[in-house]
Coordinates of C-alpha atoms in Angstrom, one line a residue:
X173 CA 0.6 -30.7 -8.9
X174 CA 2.0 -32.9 -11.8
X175 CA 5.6 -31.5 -12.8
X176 CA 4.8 -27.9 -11.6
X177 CA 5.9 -25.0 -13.1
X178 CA 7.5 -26.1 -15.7
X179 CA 4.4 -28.2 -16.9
X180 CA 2.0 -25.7 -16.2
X181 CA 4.2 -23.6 -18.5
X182 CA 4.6 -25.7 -21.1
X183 CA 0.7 -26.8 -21.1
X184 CA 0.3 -22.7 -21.0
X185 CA 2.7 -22.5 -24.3
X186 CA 1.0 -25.4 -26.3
X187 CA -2.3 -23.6 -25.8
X188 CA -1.3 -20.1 -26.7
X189 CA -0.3 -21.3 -29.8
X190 CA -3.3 -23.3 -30.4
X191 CA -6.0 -20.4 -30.0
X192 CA -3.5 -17.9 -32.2
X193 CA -2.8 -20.3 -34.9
X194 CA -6.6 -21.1 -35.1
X195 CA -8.1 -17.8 -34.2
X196 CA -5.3 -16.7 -37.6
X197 CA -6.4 -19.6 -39.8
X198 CA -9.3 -21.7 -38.5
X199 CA -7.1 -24.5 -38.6
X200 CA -4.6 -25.8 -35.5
X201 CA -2.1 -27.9 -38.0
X202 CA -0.2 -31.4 -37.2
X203 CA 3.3 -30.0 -36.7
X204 CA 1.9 -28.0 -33.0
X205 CA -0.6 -31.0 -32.2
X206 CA 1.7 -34.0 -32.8
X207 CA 4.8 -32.8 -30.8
X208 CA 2.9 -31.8 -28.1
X209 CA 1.1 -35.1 -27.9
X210 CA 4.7 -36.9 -27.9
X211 CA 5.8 -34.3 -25.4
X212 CA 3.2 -35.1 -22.7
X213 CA 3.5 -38.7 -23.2
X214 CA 7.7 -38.5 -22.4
X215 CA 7.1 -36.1 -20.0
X216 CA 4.1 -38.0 -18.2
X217 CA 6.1 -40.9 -18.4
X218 CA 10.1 -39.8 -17.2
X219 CA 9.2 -37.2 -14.7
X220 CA 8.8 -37.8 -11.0
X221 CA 6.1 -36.6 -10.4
X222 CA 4.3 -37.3 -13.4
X223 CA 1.1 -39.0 -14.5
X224 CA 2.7 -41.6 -15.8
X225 CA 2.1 -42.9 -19.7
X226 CA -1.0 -45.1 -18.5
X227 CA -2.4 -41.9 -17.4
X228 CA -1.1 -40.4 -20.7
X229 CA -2.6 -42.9 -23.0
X230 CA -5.6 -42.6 -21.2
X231 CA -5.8 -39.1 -21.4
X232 CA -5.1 -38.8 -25.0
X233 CA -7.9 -41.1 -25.7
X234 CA -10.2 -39.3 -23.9
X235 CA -9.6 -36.6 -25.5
X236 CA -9.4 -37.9 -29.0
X237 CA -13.0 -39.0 -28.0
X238 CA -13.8 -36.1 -27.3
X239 CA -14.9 -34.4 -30.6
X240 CA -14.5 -37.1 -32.5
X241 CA -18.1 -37.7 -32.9
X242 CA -19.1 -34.0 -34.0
X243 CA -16.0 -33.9 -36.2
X244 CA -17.6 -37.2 -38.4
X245 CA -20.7 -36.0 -38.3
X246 CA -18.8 -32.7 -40.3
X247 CA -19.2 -30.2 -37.2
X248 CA -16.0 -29.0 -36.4
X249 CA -12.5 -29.5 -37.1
X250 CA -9.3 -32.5 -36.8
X251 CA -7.7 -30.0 -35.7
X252 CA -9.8 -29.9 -32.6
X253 CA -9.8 -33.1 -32.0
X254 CA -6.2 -33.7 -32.4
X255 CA -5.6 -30.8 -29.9
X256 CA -7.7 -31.9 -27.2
X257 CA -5.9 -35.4 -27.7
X258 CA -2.8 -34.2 -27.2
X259 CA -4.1 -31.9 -24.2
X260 CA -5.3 -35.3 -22.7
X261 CA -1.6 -36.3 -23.0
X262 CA -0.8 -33.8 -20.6
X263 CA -3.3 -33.4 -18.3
X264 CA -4.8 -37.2 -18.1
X265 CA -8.5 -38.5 -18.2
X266 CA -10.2 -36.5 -15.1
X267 CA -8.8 -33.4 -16.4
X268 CA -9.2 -32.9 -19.9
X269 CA -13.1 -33.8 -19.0
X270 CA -12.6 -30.9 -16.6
X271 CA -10.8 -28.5 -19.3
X272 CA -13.3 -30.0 -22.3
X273 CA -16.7 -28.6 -19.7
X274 CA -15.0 -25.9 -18.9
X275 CA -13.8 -24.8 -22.5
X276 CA -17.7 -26.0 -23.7
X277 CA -19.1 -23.4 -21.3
X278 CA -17.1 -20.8 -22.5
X279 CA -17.2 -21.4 -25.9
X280 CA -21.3 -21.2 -25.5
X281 CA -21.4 -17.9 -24.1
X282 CA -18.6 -16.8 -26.3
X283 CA -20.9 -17.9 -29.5
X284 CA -23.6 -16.3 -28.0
X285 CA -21.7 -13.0 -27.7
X286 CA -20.2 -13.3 -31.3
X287 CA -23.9 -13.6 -32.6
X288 CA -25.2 -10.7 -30.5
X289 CA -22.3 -8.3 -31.2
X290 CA -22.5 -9.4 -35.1
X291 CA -26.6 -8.6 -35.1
X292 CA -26.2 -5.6 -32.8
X293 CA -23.9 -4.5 -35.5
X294 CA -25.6 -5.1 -38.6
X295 CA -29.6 -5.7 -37.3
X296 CA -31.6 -8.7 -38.0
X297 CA -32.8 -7.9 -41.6
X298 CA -29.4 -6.7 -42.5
X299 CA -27.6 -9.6 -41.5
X300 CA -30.6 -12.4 -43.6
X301 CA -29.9 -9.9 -46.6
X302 CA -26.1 -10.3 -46.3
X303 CA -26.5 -13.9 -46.3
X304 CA -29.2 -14.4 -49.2
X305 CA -27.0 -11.4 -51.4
X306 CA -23.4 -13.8 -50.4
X307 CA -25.7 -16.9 -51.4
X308 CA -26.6 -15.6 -54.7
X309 CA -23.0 -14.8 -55.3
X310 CA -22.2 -18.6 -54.7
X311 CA -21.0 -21.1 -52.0
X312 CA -17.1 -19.8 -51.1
X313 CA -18.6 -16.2 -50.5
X314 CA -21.3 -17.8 -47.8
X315 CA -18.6 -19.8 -46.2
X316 CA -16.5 -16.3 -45.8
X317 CA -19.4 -14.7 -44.1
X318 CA -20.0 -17.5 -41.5
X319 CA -15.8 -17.8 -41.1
X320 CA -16.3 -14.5 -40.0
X321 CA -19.0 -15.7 -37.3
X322 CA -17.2 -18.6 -35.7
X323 CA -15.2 -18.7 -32.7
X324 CA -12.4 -20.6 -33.2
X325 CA -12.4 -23.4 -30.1
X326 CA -9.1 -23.4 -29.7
X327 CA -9.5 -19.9 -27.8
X328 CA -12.2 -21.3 -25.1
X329 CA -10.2 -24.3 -24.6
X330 CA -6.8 -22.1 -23.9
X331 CA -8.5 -19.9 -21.3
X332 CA -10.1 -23.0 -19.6
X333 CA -7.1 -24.5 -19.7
X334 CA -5.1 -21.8 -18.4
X335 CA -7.9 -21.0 -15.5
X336 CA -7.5 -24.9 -14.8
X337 CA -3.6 -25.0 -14.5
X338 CA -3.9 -21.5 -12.2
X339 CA -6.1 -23.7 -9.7
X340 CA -3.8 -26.3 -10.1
X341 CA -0.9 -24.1 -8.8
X342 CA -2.9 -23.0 -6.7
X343 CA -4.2 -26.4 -5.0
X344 CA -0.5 -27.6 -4.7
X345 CA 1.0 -24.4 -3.2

């Protein structure tokens, strides 16, 4: 495995902060993302075993690419994006594709969770006259309910990242 230990561990650490900061404040801010991007490009690039800063390069522009799309068309966040790019840094091409399917997979059966526990909880006619009572009391109070119904994708992306690392140890042991 690429750097063992200690870059599963710090891979491990960069994601845990990820999915708290964002699960906190929706946002995943440029003083985590853009150290950790540096970080995997030295480290890819100075330790022996590697990925090397081709690999690196490569795997931050995959993952830039990643979101980049949805985040023009105004679904999702920079945040995102900037975190998978600097995941790519880290983990190269094949295997942020690998952590991005993974992390999509979970994040669609964790939205489908969130949406069932939210209308479980409050019942489908409830839950339209919460949202047409919040729209009458304007825009910012709409956008507070449906905070409320988002999972942040930082927290998908840190479990699939953490299940993939575990293999990884795994594999090389």
């Amino acid at each position: 495995m690429t750097g063992g230990y200690d870059f599963a561990a710090l891979v491990a650490i960069f994601m845990a902060l990820c999915a708290t900061t964002d699960y906190r404040t929706r946002r995943i801010p440029n003083w985590l993302t853009v150290p950790a991007a540096i970080a995997g490009l030295v480290f890819s690039a100075v330790t022996p075993n590697g990925i090397g800063l081709l690999a690196s390069l490569a795997g931050f522009a995959v993952g830039m690419s990643l979101l980049l799309l949805p985040w023009l068309l105004g679904g999702g966040g920079m945040g995102d994006v900037k975190m998978l790019a600097a995941l790519g840094t880290w983990l190269g091409p094949m295997w942020i594709l690998v952590a991005f399917g993974i992390g999509s997979i979970l994040a669609a059966f964790g939205m489908v969770a969130v949406l069932t526990l939210s209308t479980l909880s409050h019942g489908f006619s409830s839950t339209r006259k919460r949202y047409v009572t919040a729209a009458a009391a304007g825009p910012s109070t709409v956008e507070a309910l449906k905070a409320r119904r988002v999972l942040p994708f930082a927290l998908p992306m840190a479990l699939a990242t953490w299940l993939l690392l575990a293999w990884m140890l795994v594999a090389a042991a």
